[in-house]
């Protein structure tokens, strides 16, 4: 290294440092994704916390917002659990009967062409039993427990950011005034990401209610579980509603072809309402991204990180678009942040 020119040496050190930094980021990708999703949740809750923080301590304000959201959700879940269990048992019974009928019809049709399904059907229970290994049986509750821990960790990080955000940013600006443009950019990105998530949740609630009422009218069960599935997956643009419609359509056809077609029509109607009435308002007010960009972002996120990647794809795209808009021109936030502490 002694005979290497300083410029080359600096370039080599930079390349090595960059490579090590990327390796560290890759190793910590799950933690970074957790923190990013917590930041998105905090951005959506921040306006409510700011409203209460004018009269209450910030920690108490954040706790009340959490209680006001999580409490009703848990209450609704607890009250609907008995009905949900009965509907799921009914739906599974109908699905089993329909599959048996379809397989019998398929066997009769294939017999005309000399194809015998009996050996396949006879070996099917054994093949399914071979797939149910002890490792998988143990892994299922462990996976559920790990998911619950992840949700708790996410909510804890979001709560901490809601409480300590202004203090941390104020200290940052006071110590490094040059960080002011970055803080302004962060505030702008938070506003847009928070507006997107709040708007998407409102859309999810409206569409889930419409689907619930429509499935009840058509007699498709479990209407409550199918509507709840749509509410969760609706947060994923484009792909989410499609995935949520598949179980409902399948259960609709178990009650007859007419019911199945009506369920398809119901979901198409809901999709048109979302595409032409509700989503454009969210795009205009918060996201400001062309639909093609949203589609590419969702597909790319799903390819890289699966369902979780599709979930965070649009917030990531909003953050990148905000960064590409250039430096913010708003007044410096140092005084407004410092005045609170």
Tab-separated table of C-alpha atoms in Angstrom:
chain	number	residue	atom	x	y	z
A	1	UNK	CA	0.000	0.000	0.000
A	2	UNK	CA	2.983	2.330	0.510
A	3	UNK	CA	3.600	2.621	-3.244
A	4	UNK	CA	-0.057	3.320	-4.040
A	5	UNK	CA	-0.891	6.958	-4.844
A	6	UNK	CA	-3.074	8.697	-2.215
A	7	UNK	CA	-5.973	9.152	-4.643
A	8	UNK	CA	-6.040	5.443	-5.490
A	9	UNK	CA	-5.681	4.526	-1.815
A	10	UNK	CA	-8.620	6.765	-0.912
A	11	UNK	CA	-10.733	5.223	-3.677
A	12	UNK	CA	-9.922	1.703	-2.483
A	13	UNK	CA	-10.739	2.567	1.115
A	14	UNK	CA	-14.018	4.155	-0.008
A	15	UNK	CA	-14.942	1.049	-2.027
A	16	UNK	CA	-14.142	-1.261	0.883
A	17	UNK	CA	-16.082	0.937	3.308
A	18	UNK	CA	-19.047	1.089	0.941
A	19	UNK	CA	-19.036	-2.689	0.542
A	20	UNK	CA	-18.892	-3.255	4.294
A	21	UNK	CA	-21.662	-0.722	4.821
A	22	UNK	CA	-23.894	-2.497	2.299
A	23	UNK	CA	-23.198	-5.837	3.976
A	24	UNK	CA	-24.177	-4.392	7.352
A	25	UNK	CA	-27.375	-2.927	5.890
A	26	UNK	CA	-28.233	-6.276	4.310
A	27	UNK	CA	-27.621	-8.104	7.581
A	28	UNK	CA	-29.885	-5.634	9.397
A	29	UNK	CA	-32.557	-5.502	6.690
A	30	UNK	CA	-35.303	-6.963	8.895
A	31	UNK	CA	-34.615	-4.432	11.650
A	32	UNK	CA	-34.495	-1.558	9.151
A	33	UNK	CA	-37.783	-2.659	7.588
A	34	UNK	CA	-39.355	-2.827	11.039
A	35	UNK	CA	-38.197	0.711	11.819
A	36	UNK	CA	-39.433	1.994	8.455
A	37	UNK	CA	-42.880	0.465	8.937
A	38	UNK	CA	-43.003	1.885	12.471
A	39	UNK	CA	-42.166	5.310	11.038
A	40	UNK	CA	-45.037	4.950	8.533
A	41	UNK	CA	-47.478	4.064	11.325
A	42	UNK	CA	-46.248	6.992	13.424
A	43	UNK	CA	-46.630	9.338	10.452
A	44	UNK	CA	-50.279	8.316	10.114
A	45	UNK	CA	-50.983	8.798	13.840
A	46	UNK	CA	-48.996	12.002	14.297
A	47	UNK	CA	-51.809	14.526	13.516
A	48	UNK	CA	-54.022	12.997	16.207
A	49	UNK	CA	-51.161	13.015	18.715
A	50	UNK	CA	-50.307	16.635	17.867
A	51	UNK	CA	-53.921	17.658	18.460
A	52	UNK	CA	-53.998	16.095	21.931
A	53	UNK	CA	-50.435	17.141	22.805
A	54	UNK	CA	-51.532	20.777	22.931
A	55	UNK	CA	-53.440	20.018	26.147
A	56	UNK	CA	-51.829	16.837	27.492
A	57	UNK	CA	-48.307	15.499	27.990
A	58	UNK	CA	-47.048	14.014	24.765
A	59	UNK	CA	-46.681	10.494	26.157
A	60	UNK	CA	-50.251	10.518	27.477
A	61	UNK	CA	-51.523	11.878	24.157
A	62	UNK	CA	-49.833	9.063	22.236
A	63	UNK	CA	-51.152	6.479	24.713
A	64	UNK	CA	-54.713	7.778	24.321
A	65	UNK	CA	-54.441	7.599	20.523
A	66	UNK	CA	-53.197	4.012	20.772
A	67	UNK	CA	-55.995	3.133	23.187
A	68	UNK	CA	-58.593	4.795	20.960
A	69	UNK	CA	-57.525	2.651	18.003
A	70	UNK	CA	-56.490	-0.675	19.515
A	71	UNK	CA	-59.324	-0.815	22.072
A	72	UNK	CA	-62.232	-0.779	19.593
A	73	UNK	CA	-60.408	-3.216	17.288
A	74	UNK	CA	-59.940	-5.737	20.102
A	75	UNK	CA	-63.535	-5.233	21.269
A	76	UNK	CA	-64.938	-5.837	17.783
A	77	UNK	CA	-62.744	-8.915	17.386
A	78	UNK	CA	-63.840	-10.345	20.745
A	79	UNK	CA	-67.534	-9.722	20.053
A	80	UNK	CA	-67.413	-11.174	16.544
A	81	UNK	CA	-65.309	-14.249	17.393
A	82	UNK	CA	-68.258	-16.610	18.129
A	83	UNK	CA	-70.080	-15.597	14.941
A	84	UNK	CA	-66.852	-15.828	12.972
A	85	UNK	CA	-66.152	-19.355	14.230
A	86	UNK	CA	-69.639	-20.567	13.300
A	87	UNK	CA	-69.417	-18.990	9.836
A	88	UNK	CA	-65.986	-20.513	9.198
A	89	UNK	CA	-67.230	-23.999	10.115
A	90	UNK	CA	-70.196	-23.554	7.774
A	91	UNK	CA	-67.959	-22.308	4.958
A	92	UNK	CA	-65.511	-25.203	5.363
A	93	UNK	CA	-68.378	-27.689	5.248
A	94	UNK	CA	-69.733	-26.144	2.051
A	95	UNK	CA	-66.271	-26.056	0.517
A	96	UNK	CA	-65.651	-29.723	1.332
A	97	UNK	CA	-68.991	-30.758	-0.164
A	98	UNK	CA	-68.405	-28.658	-3.279
A	99	UNK	CA	-64.902	-30.061	-3.807
A	100	UNK	CA	-66.234	-33.600	-3.502
A	101	UNK	CA	-68.941	-32.817	-6.062
A	102	UNK	CA	-66.459	-31.168	-8.441
A	103	UNK	CA	-64.016	-34.072	-8.201
A	104	UNK	CA	-66.814	-36.553	-8.903
A	105	UNK	CA	-67.886	-34.559	-11.954
A	106	UNK	CA	-64.274	-34.249	-13.137
A	107	UNK	CA	-63.724	-37.983	-12.679
A	108	UNK	CA	-66.814	-38.774	-14.754
A	109	UNK	CA	-65.724	-36.385	-17.508
A	110	UNK	CA	-62.140	-37.715	-17.638
A	111	UNK	CA	-63.360	-41.319	-17.687
A	112	UNK	CA	-64.790	-40.625	-21.145
A	113	UNK	CA	-61.203	-40.037	-22.327
A	114	UNK	CA	-59.752	-43.077	-20.575
A	115	UNK	CA	-58.268	-41.167	-17.630
A	116	UNK	CA	-58.794	-42.766	-14.213
A	117	UNK	CA	-58.528	-40.490	-11.156
A	118	UNK	CA	-59.078	-43.257	-8.602
A	119	UNK	CA	-55.352	-44.021	-8.015
A	120	UNK	CA	-54.634	-40.315	-7.585
A	121	UNK	CA	-57.534	-39.802	-5.173
A	122	UNK	CA	-56.604	-42.927	-3.210
A	123	UNK	CA	-53.051	-41.693	-2.671
A	124	UNK	CA	-54.040	-38.104	-1.920
A	125	UNK	CA	-54.665	-38.526	1.858
A	126	UNK	CA	-51.277	-40.208	2.299
A	127	UNK	CA	-49.505	-37.460	0.370
A	128	UNK	CA	-51.195	-34.784	2.461
A	129	UNK	CA	-50.348	-36.610	5.685
A	130	UNK	CA	-46.697	-36.815	4.620
A	131	UNK	CA	-46.603	-33.038	4.256
A	132	UNK	CA	-47.829	-32.514	7.838
A	133	UNK	CA	-44.505	-33.095	9.616
A	134	UNK	CA	-43.795	-32.417	13.322
A	135	UNK	CA	-41.439	-29.624	12.324
A	136	UNK	CA	-44.227	-27.839	10.467
A	137	UNK	CA	-46.690	-28.375	13.300
A	138	UNK	CA	-44.217	-26.818	15.729
A	139	UNK	CA	-43.304	-24.052	13.298
A	140	UNK	CA	-46.890	-22.830	12.944
A	141	UNK	CA	-47.385	-21.577	16.536
A	142	UNK	CA	-43.804	-20.311	16.592
A	143	UNK	CA	-44.507	-18.314	13.446
A	144	UNK	CA	-47.665	-16.843	14.970
A	145	UNK	CA	-45.782	-15.952	18.155
A	146	UNK	CA	-42.967	-14.361	16.143
A	147	UNK	CA	-45.494	-12.326	14.175
A	148	UNK	CA	-47.137	-11.074	17.370
A	149	UNK	CA	-43.750	-10.067	18.762
A	150	UNK	CA	-43.038	-8.206	15.534
A	151	UNK	CA	-46.316	-6.283	15.789
A	152	UNK	CA	-45.624	-5.394	19.429
A	153	UNK	CA	-42.103	-4.229	18.549
A	154	UNK	CA	-43.454	-2.159	15.653
A	155	UNK	CA	-46.041	-0.441	17.849
A	156	UNK	CA	-43.428	0.195	20.552
A	157	UNK	CA	-40.999	1.832	18.104
A	158	UNK	CA	-43.814	3.915	16.594
A	159	UNK	CA	-44.887	5.024	20.088
A	160	UNK	CA	-41.338	6.059	20.987
A	161	UNK	CA	-41.011	8.068	17.760
A	162	UNK	CA	-44.336	9.819	18.382
A	163	UNK	CA	-43.240	10.827	21.877
A	164	UNK	CA	-39.581	11.699	21.273
A	165	UNK	CA	-39.608	12.856	17.645
A	166	UNK	CA	-39.654	16.618	18.179
A	167	UNK	CA	-37.051	16.474	20.943
A	168	UNK	CA	-34.677	14.379	18.826
A	169	UNK	CA	-35.053	16.599	15.769
A	170	UNK	CA	-34.640	19.765	17.850
A	171	UNK	CA	-31.372	18.492	19.315
A	172	UNK	CA	-30.204	17.484	15.854
A	173	UNK	CA	-30.883	20.931	14.367
A	174	UNK	CA	-29.347	22.746	17.341
A	175	UNK	CA	-26.157	20.709	17.166
A	176	UNK	CA	-25.884	20.546	13.368
A	177	UNK	CA	-27.745	23.443	11.726
A	178	UNK	CA	-26.848	22.040	8.319
A	179	UNK	CA	-29.230	19.171	9.049
A	180	UNK	CA	-32.185	21.581	8.775
A	181	UNK	CA	-32.955	20.761	5.091
A	182	UNK	CA	-32.954	17.056	5.957
A	183	UNK	CA	-35.384	17.648	8.822
A	184	UNK	CA	-37.638	19.663	6.518
A	185	UNK	CA	-37.525	16.876	3.954
A	186	UNK	CA	-38.390	14.346	6.671
A	187	UNK	CA	-41.401	16.423	7.738
A	188	UNK	CA	-42.627	16.680	4.154
A	189	UNK	CA	-42.211	12.936	3.609
A	190	UNK	CA	-44.012	12.220	6.894
A	191	UNK	CA	-46.988	14.353	5.880
A	192	UNK	CA	-47.384	12.552	2.564
A	193	UNK	CA	-46.808	9.033	3.853
A	194	UNK	CA	-49.166	9.641	6.777
A	195	UNK	CA	-51.847	11.078	4.497
A	196	UNK	CA	-51.479	8.077	2.187
A	197	UNK	CA	-51.889	5.518	4.969
A	198	UNK	CA	-54.835	7.344	6.560
A	199	UNK	CA	-56.560	7.665	3.209
A	200	UNK	CA	-55.908	4.031	2.359
A	201	UNK	CA	-57.391	2.920	5.676
A	202	UNK	CA	-60.519	4.982	5.013
A	203	UNK	CA	-60.833	3.384	1.567
A	204	UNK	CA	-60.323	-0.065	3.112
A	205	UNK	CA	-63.061	0.576	5.669
A	206	UNK	CA	-65.565	1.801	3.050
A	207	UNK	CA	-64.933	-1.063	0.632
A	208	UNK	CA	-64.942	-3.681	3.394
A	209	UNK	CA	-68.328	-2.456	4.605
A	210	UNK	CA	-69.740	-2.601	1.063
A	211	UNK	CA	-68.379	-6.115	0.533
A	212	UNK	CA	-69.732	-7.242	3.912
A	213	UNK	CA	-73.229	-5.975	3.092
A	214	UNK	CA	-73.077	-7.408	-0.436
A	215	UNK	CA	-71.965	-10.861	0.726
A	216	UNK	CA	-74.663	-10.865	3.408
A	217	UNK	CA	-77.269	-10.057	0.769
A	218	UNK	CA	-75.977	-12.891	-1.439
A	219	UNK	CA	-75.866	-15.329	1.474
A	220	UNK	CA	-72.126	-15.987	1.150
A	221	UNK	CA	-70.444	-16.934	4.421
A	222	UNK	CA	-68.255	-16.060	6.251
A	223	UNK	CA	-69.038	-12.520	5.142
A	224	UNK	CA	-67.339	-10.951	8.162
A	225	UNK	CA	-64.058	-12.818	7.649
A	226	UNK	CA	-64.020	-12.069	3.913
A	227	UNK	CA	-64.646	-8.374	4.567
A	228	UNK	CA	-61.889	-8.334	7.196
A	229	UNK	CA	-59.527	-9.981	4.701
A	230	UNK	CA	-60.312	-7.251	2.176
A	231	UNK	CA	-59.685	-4.565	4.810
A	232	UNK	CA	-56.211	-5.961	5.513
A	233	UNK	CA	-55.164	-6.650	1.919
A	234	UNK	CA	-56.667	-3.417	0.555
A	235	UNK	CA	-53.640	-1.621	2.042
A	236	UNK	CA	-51.612	-3.271	-0.752
A	237	UNK	CA	-52.586	-1.391	-3.937
A	238	UNK	CA	-53.686	-3.346	-7.019
A	239	UNK	CA	-52.645	-6.818	-5.825
A	240	UNK	CA	-54.433	-6.713	-2.462
A	241	UNK	CA	-58.050	-6.493	-3.703
A	242	UNK	CA	-57.388	-9.232	-6.260
A	243	UNK	CA	-56.029	-11.606	-3.614
A	244	UNK	CA	-58.912	-10.794	-1.261
A	245	UNK	CA	-61.531	-11.588	-3.913
A	246	UNK	CA	-60.338	-15.140	-4.653
A	247	UNK	CA	-61.663	-16.868	-1.478
A	248	UNK	CA	-64.993	-15.051	-1.768
A	249	UNK	CA	-65.412	-16.089	-5.404
A	250	UNK	CA	-64.535	-19.703	-4.582
A	251	UNK	CA	-67.035	-19.799	-1.714
A	252	UNK	CA	-69.627	-18.144	-3.937
A	253	UNK	CA	-69.336	-20.919	-6.524
A	254	UNK	CA	-69.804	-23.530	-3.786
A	255	UNK	CA	-73.358	-22.180	-3.496
A	256	UNK	CA	-73.975	-22.288	-7.232
A	257	UNK	CA	-72.748	-20.700	-10.464
A	258	UNK	CA	-75.178	-17.792	-10.236
A	259	UNK	CA	-73.966	-16.862	-6.753
A	260	UNK	CA	-70.357	-17.152	-7.886
A	261	UNK	CA	-70.961	-14.814	-10.819
A	262	UNK	CA	-72.767	-12.354	-8.561
A	263	UNK	CA	-69.786	-12.348	-6.179
A	264	UNK	CA	-67.492	-11.597	-9.125
A	265	UNK	CA	-69.801	-8.736	-10.093
A	266	UNK	CA	-69.772	-7.418	-6.513
A	267	UNK	CA	-65.983	-7.302	-6.363
A	268	UNK	CA	-65.771	-5.754	-9.837
A	269	UNK	CA	-68.194	-3.035	-8.745
A	270	UNK	CA	-66.173	-2.381	-5.600
A	271	UNK	CA	-62.973	-2.273	-7.645
A	272	UNK	CA	-64.467	0.286	-10.039
A	273	UNK	CA	-65.543	2.440	-7.103
A	274	UNK	CA	-62.020	2.292	-5.724
A	275	UNK	CA	-60.271	2.900	-9.047
A	276	UNK	CA	-62.375	5.810	-10.307
A	277	UNK	CA	-63.734	7.512	-7.177
A	278	UNK	CA	-61.723	6.830	-4.021
A	279	UNK	CA	-58.123	6.109	-5.056
A	280	UNK	CA	-57.755	9.166	-7.346
A	281	UNK	CA	-58.468	11.382	-4.349
A	282	UNK	CA	-55.699	9.691	-2.374
A	283	UNK	CA	-53.331	9.941	-5.326
A	284	UNK	CA	-54.043	13.650	-5.699
A	285	UNK	CA	-53.891	14.559	-2.009
A	286	UNK	CA	-51.014	12.431	-0.768
A	287	UNK	CA	-49.152	10.137	-3.122
A	288	UNK	CA	-48.813	12.235	-6.288
A	289	UNK	CA	-47.559	9.212	-8.202
A	290	UNK	CA	-48.790	7.946	-11.584
A	291	UNK	CA	-50.656	4.614	-11.399
A	292	UNK	CA	-47.933	2.951	-13.498
A	293	UNK	CA	-45.293	3.943	-10.940
A	294	UNK	CA	-47.472	2.530	-8.142
A	295	UNK	CA	-47.878	-0.749	-10.055
A	296	UNK	CA	-44.129	-1.062	-10.717
A	297	UNK	CA	-43.379	-0.279	-7.064
A	298	UNK	CA	-45.829	-2.896	-5.771
A	299	UNK	CA	-44.604	-5.599	-8.164
A	300	UNK	CA	-40.966	-4.817	-7.378
A	301	UNK	CA	-41.615	-4.897	-3.638
A	302	UNK	CA	-43.462	-8.202	-3.929
A	303	UNK	CA	-40.615	-9.696	-5.965
A	304	UNK	CA	-37.933	-8.577	-3.496
A	305	UNK	CA	-39.650	-9.111	-0.136
A	306	UNK	CA	-42.902	-10.932	-0.851
A	307	UNK	CA	-46.130	-9.713	0.740
A	308	UNK	CA	-44.238	-7.481	3.171
A	309	UNK	CA	-42.453	-5.801	0.268
A	310	UNK	CA	-45.739	-5.129	-1.493
A	311	UNK	CA	-47.061	-3.617	1.744
A	312	UNK	CA	-44.282	-1.031	2.074
A	313	UNK	CA	-43.764	-0.434	-1.662
A	314	UNK	CA	-45.931	2.675	-1.991
A	315	UNK	CA	-44.591	4.422	1.158
A	316	UNK	CA	-41.050	3.799	-0.119
A	317	UNK	CA	-42.015	5.202	-3.522
A	318	UNK	CA	-43.545	8.275	-1.855
A	319	UNK	CA	-40.346	8.854	0.135
A	320	UNK	CA	-38.182	8.535	-2.992
A	321	UNK	CA	-40.466	10.860	-4.966
A	322	UNK	CA	-40.320	13.415	-2.147
A	323	UNK	CA	-36.526	13.228	-2.135
A	324	UNK	CA	-36.347	13.711	-5.909
A	325	UNK	CA	-38.440	16.886	-5.720
A	326	UNK	CA	-35.425	18.781	-4.433
A	327	UNK	CA	-34.660	20.609	-1.191
A	328	UNK	CA	-37.628	21.936	0.793
A	329	UNK	CA	-38.180	25.674	0.794
A	330	UNK	CA	-40.203	25.916	4.019
A	331	UNK	CA	-38.920	28.007	6.938
A	332	UNK	CA	-36.364	26.435	9.244
A	333	UNK	CA	-37.986	24.142	11.823
A	334	UNK	CA	-35.364	24.722	14.519
A	335	UNK	CA	-37.339	27.425	16.351
A	336	UNK	CA	-40.673	25.617	16.160
A	337	UNK	CA	-39.112	22.406	17.392
A	338	UNK	CA	-36.993	24.022	20.065
A	339	UNK	CA	-39.908	26.004	21.440
A	340	UNK	CA	-41.554	22.793	22.643
A	341	UNK	CA	-38.694	21.889	24.965
